PDB file of C-alpha atoms in Angstrom:
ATOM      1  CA  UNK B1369      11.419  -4.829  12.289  1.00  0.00           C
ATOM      2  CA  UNK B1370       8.204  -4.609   9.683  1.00  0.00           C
ATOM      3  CA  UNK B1371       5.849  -4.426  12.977  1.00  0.00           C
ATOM      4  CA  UNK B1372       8.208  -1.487  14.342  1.00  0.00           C
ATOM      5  CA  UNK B1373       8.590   0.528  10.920  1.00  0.00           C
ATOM      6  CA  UNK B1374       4.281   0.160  10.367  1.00  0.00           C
ATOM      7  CA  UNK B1375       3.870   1.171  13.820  1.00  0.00           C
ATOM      8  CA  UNK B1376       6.254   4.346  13.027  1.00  0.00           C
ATOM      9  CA  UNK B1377       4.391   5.289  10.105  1.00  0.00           C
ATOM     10  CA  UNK B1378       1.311   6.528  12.473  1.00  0.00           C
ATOM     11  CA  UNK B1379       3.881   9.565  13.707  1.00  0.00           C
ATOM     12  CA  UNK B1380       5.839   9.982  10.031  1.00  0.00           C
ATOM     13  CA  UNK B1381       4.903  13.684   8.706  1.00  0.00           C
ATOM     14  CA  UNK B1382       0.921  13.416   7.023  1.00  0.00           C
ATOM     15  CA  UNK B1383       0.549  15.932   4.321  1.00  0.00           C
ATOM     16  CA  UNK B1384      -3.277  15.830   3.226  1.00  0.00           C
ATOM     17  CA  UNK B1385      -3.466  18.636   0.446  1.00  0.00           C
ATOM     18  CA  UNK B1386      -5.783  18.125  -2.387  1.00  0.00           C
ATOM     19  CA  UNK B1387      -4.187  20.541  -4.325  1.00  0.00           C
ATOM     20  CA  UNK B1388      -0.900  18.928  -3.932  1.00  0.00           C
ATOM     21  CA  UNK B1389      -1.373  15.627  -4.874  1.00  0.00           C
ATOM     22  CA  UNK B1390       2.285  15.218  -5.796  1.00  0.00           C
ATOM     23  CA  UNK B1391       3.450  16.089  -2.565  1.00  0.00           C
ATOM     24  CA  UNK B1392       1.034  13.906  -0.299  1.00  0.00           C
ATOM     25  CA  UNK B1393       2.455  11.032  -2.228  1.00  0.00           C
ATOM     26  CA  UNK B1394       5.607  12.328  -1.838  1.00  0.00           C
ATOM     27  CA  UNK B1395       5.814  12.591   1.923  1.00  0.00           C
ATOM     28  CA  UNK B1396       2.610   9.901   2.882  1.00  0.00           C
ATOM     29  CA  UNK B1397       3.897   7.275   0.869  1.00  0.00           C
ATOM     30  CA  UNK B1398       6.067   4.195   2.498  1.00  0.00           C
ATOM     31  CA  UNK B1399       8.135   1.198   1.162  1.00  0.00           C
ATOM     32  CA  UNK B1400       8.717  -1.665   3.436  1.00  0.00           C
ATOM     33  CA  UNK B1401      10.849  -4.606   2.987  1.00  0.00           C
ATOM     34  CA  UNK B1402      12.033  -6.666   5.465  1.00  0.00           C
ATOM     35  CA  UNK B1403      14.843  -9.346   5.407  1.00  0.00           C
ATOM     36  CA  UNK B1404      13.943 -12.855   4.767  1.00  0.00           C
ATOM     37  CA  UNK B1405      14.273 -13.322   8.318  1.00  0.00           C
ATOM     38  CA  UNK B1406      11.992 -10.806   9.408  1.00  0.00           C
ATOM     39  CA  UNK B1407       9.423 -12.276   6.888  1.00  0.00           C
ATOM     40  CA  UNK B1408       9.623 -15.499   7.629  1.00  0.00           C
ATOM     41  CA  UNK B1409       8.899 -15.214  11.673  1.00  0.00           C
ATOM     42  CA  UNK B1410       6.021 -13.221  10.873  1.00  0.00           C
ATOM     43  CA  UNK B1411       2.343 -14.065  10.547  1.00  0.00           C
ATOM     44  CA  UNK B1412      -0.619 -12.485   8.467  1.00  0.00           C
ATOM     45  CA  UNK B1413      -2.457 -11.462  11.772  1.00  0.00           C
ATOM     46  CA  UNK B1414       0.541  -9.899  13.152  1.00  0.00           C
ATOM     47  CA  UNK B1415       0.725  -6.979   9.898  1.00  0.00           C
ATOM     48  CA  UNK B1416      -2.604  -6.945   9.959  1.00  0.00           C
ATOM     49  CA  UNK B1417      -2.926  -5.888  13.269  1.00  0.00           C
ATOM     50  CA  UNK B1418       0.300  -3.385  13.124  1.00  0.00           C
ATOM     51  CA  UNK B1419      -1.423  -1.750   9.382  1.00  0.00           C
ATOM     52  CA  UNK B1420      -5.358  -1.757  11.051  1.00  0.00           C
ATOM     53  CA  UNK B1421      -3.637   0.627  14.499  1.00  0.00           C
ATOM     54  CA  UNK B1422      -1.590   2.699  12.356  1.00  0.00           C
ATOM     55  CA  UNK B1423      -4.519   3.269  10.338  1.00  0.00           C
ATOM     56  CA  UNK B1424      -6.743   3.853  12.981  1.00  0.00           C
ATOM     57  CA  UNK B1425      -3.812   6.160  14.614  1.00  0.00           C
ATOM     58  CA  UNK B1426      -3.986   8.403  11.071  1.00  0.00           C
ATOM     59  CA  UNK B1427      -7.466   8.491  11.514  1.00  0.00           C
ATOM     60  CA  UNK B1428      -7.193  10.512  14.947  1.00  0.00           C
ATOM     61  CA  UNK B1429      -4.725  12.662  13.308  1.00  0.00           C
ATOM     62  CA  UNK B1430      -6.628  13.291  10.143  1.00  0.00           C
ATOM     63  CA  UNK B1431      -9.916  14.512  13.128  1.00  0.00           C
ATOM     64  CA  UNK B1432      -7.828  16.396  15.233  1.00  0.00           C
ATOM     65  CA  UNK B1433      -6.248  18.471  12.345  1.00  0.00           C
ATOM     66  CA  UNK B1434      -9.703  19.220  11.589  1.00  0.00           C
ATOM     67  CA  UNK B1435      -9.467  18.058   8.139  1.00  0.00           C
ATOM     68  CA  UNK B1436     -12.282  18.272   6.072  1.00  0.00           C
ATOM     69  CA  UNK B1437     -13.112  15.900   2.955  1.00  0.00           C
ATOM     70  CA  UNK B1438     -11.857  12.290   1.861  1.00  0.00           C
ATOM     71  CA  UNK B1439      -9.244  10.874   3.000  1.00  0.00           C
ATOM     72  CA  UNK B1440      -7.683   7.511   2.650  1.00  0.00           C
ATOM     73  CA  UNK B1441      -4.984   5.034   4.009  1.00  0.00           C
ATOM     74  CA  UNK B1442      -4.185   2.448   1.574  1.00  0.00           C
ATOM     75  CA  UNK B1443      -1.310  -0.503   1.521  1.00  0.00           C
ATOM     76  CA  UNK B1444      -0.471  -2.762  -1.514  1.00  0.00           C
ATOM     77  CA  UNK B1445       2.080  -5.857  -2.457  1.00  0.00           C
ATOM     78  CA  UNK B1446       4.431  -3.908  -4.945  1.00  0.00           C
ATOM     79  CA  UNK B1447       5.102  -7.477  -6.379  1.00  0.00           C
ATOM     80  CA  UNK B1448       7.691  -5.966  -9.216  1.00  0.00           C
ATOM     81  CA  UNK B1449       9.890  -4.204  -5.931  1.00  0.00           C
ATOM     82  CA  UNK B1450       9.327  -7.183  -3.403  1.00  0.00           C
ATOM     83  CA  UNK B1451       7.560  -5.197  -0.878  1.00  0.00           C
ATOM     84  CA  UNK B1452       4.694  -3.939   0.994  1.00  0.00           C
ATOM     85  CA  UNK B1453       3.632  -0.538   0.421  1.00  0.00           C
ATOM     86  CA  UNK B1454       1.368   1.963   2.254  1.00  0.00           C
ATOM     87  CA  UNK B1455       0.225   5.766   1.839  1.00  0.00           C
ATOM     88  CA  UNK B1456      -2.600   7.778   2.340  1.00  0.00           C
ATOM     89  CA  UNK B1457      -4.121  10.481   0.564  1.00  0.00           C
ATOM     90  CA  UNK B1458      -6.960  12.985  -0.045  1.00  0.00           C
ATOM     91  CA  UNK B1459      -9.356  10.917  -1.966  1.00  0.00           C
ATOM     92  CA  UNK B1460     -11.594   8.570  -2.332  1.00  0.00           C
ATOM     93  CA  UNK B1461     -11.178   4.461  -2.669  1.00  0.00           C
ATOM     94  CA  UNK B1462     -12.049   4.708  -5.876  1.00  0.00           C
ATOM     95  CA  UNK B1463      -9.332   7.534  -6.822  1.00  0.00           C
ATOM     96  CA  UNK B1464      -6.219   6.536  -6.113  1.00  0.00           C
ATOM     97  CA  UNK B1465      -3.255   7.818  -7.795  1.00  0.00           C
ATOM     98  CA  UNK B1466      -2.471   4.712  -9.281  1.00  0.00           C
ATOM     99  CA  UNK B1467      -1.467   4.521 -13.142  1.00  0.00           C
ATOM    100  CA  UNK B1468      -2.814   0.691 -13.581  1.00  0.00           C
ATOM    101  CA  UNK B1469      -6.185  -1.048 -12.824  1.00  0.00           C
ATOM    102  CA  UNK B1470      -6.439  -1.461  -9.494  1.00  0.00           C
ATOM    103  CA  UNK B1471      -9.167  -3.038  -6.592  1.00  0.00           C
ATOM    104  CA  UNK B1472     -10.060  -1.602  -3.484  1.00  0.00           C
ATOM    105  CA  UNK B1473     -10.607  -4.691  -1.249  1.00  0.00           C
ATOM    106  CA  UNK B1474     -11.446  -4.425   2.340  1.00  0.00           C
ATOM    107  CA  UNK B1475      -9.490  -7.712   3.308  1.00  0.00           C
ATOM    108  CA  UNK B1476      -5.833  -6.827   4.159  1.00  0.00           C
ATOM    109  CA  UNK B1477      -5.105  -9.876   4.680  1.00  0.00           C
ATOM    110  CA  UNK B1478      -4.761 -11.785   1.489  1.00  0.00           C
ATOM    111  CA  UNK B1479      -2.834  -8.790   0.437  1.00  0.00           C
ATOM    112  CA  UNK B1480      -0.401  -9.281   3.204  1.00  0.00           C
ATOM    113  CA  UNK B1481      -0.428 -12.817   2.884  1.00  0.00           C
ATOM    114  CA  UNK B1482       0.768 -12.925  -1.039  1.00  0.00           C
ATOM    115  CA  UNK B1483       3.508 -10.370   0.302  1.00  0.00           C
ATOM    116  CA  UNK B1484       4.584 -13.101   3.053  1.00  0.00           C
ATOM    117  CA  UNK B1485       4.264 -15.835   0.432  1.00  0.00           C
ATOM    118  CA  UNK B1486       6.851 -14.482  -1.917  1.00  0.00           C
ATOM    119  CA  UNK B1487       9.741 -17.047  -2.147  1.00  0.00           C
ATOM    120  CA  UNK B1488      11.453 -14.500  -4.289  1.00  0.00           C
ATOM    121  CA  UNK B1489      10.558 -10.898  -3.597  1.00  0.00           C
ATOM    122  CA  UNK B1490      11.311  -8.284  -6.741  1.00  0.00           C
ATOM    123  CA  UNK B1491      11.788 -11.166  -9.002  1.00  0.00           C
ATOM    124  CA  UNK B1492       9.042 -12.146 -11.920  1.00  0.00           C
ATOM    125  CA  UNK B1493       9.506 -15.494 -13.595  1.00  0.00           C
ATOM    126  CA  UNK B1494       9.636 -15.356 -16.650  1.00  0.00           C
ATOM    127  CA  UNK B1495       6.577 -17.518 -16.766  1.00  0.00           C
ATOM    128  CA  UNK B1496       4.476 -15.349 -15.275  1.00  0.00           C
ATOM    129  CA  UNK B1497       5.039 -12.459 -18.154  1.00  0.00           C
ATOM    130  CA  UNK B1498       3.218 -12.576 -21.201  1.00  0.00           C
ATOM    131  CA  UNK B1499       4.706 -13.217 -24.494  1.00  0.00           C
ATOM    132  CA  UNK B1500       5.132  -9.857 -26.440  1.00  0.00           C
ATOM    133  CA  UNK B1501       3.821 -11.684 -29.427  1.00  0.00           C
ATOM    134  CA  UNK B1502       0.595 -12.639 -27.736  1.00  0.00           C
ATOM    135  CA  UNK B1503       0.105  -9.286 -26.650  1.00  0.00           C
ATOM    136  CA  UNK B1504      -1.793  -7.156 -29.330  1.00  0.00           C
ATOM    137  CA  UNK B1505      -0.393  -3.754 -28.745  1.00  0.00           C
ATOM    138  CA  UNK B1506       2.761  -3.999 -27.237  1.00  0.00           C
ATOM    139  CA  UNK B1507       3.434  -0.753 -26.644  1.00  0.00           C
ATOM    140  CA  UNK B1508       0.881  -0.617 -23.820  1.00  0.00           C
ATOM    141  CA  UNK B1509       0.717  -4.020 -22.312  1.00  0.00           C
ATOM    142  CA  UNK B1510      -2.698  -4.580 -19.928  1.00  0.00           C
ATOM    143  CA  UNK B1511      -1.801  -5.754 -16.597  1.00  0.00           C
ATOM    144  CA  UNK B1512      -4.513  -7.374 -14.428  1.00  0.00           C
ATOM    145  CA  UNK B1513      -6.202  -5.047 -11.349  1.00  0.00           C
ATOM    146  CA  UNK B1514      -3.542  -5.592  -7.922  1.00  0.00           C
ATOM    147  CA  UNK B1515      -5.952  -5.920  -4.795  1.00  0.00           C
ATOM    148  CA  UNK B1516      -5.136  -2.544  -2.766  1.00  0.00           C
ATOM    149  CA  UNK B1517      -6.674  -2.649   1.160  1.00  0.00           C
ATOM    150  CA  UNK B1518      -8.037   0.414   1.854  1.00  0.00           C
ATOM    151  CA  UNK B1519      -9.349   2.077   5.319  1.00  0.00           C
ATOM    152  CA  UNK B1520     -11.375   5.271   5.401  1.00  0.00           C
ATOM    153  CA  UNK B1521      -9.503   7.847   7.829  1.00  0.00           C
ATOM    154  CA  UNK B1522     -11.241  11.351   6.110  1.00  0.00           C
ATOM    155  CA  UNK B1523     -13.848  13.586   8.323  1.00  0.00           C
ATOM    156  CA  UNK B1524     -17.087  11.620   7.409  1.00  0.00           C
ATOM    157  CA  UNK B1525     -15.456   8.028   8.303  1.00  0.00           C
ATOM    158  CA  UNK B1526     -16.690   8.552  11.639  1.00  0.00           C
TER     159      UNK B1526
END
């Protein structure tokens, strides 16, 4: 099912508005999460493949509506929800609408890989969070930078 629902993506609505950031994110943005099942048979190449031709698909949309300026298709391992997530939007790499430290890579696979990895998708051990009393201001923990892929689909890409 994952392959089928990134292939669907390509043909989803595609809002690129730079004034309306809220509601490119809105409509552009997409949560998958397969069953364990789904996951399992599944190999790195395979979603890479499926993300790199819906990608390219946006970016023949994005041309043929003429669009001018930056645009970008993005997917990141939403570790805290268990799932892969994709959208694309009227900016740069380097301006995503992100509210944490994040890393444009250009290698979707060790993104998509961690994703497949996950024993226990949504879940955090405990281990892995940092004691509050380490932490020096609690009230705004730091989180380390999440690798985000990121493919080019705006008017100067090509």
């Amino acid at each position: 099912m994952l392959l089928t629902w990134i292939a669907e993506i390509a043909d989803e609505p595609l809002v690129l508005e730079p004034a309306g950031r809220r509601v490119e994110w809105e409509t552009n943005t997409w949560r998958l999460s397969p069953g364990d099942e789904d996951r399992r048979s599944l190999s790195v190449s395979e979603v890479v493949g499926a993300f790199e031709r819906t990608a390219e698909a946006i970016r023949r949309r994005v041309l043929e509506r003429g669009f001018v300026g930056p645009a970008t298709f993005y997917v990141w391992h939403d570790e805290q929800a268990g799932s892969l997530r994709c959208s694309t939007g009227s900016v740069g790499a380097d301006e995503l609408p992100f509210g944490g430290a994040y890393v444009p890579v250009g290698d979707l696979g060790a993104v998509v890989e961690g994703f497949l990895a996950d024993e226990e998708p949504g879940v955090i051990a405990w281990s892995d969070l940092d004691d509050l009393e380490d932490v020096p201001d609690a009230s705004e923990p730091e989180f380390p930078p999440f690798p985000v892929w990121v493919r080019d689909v705006g008017s100067a890409s090509h």
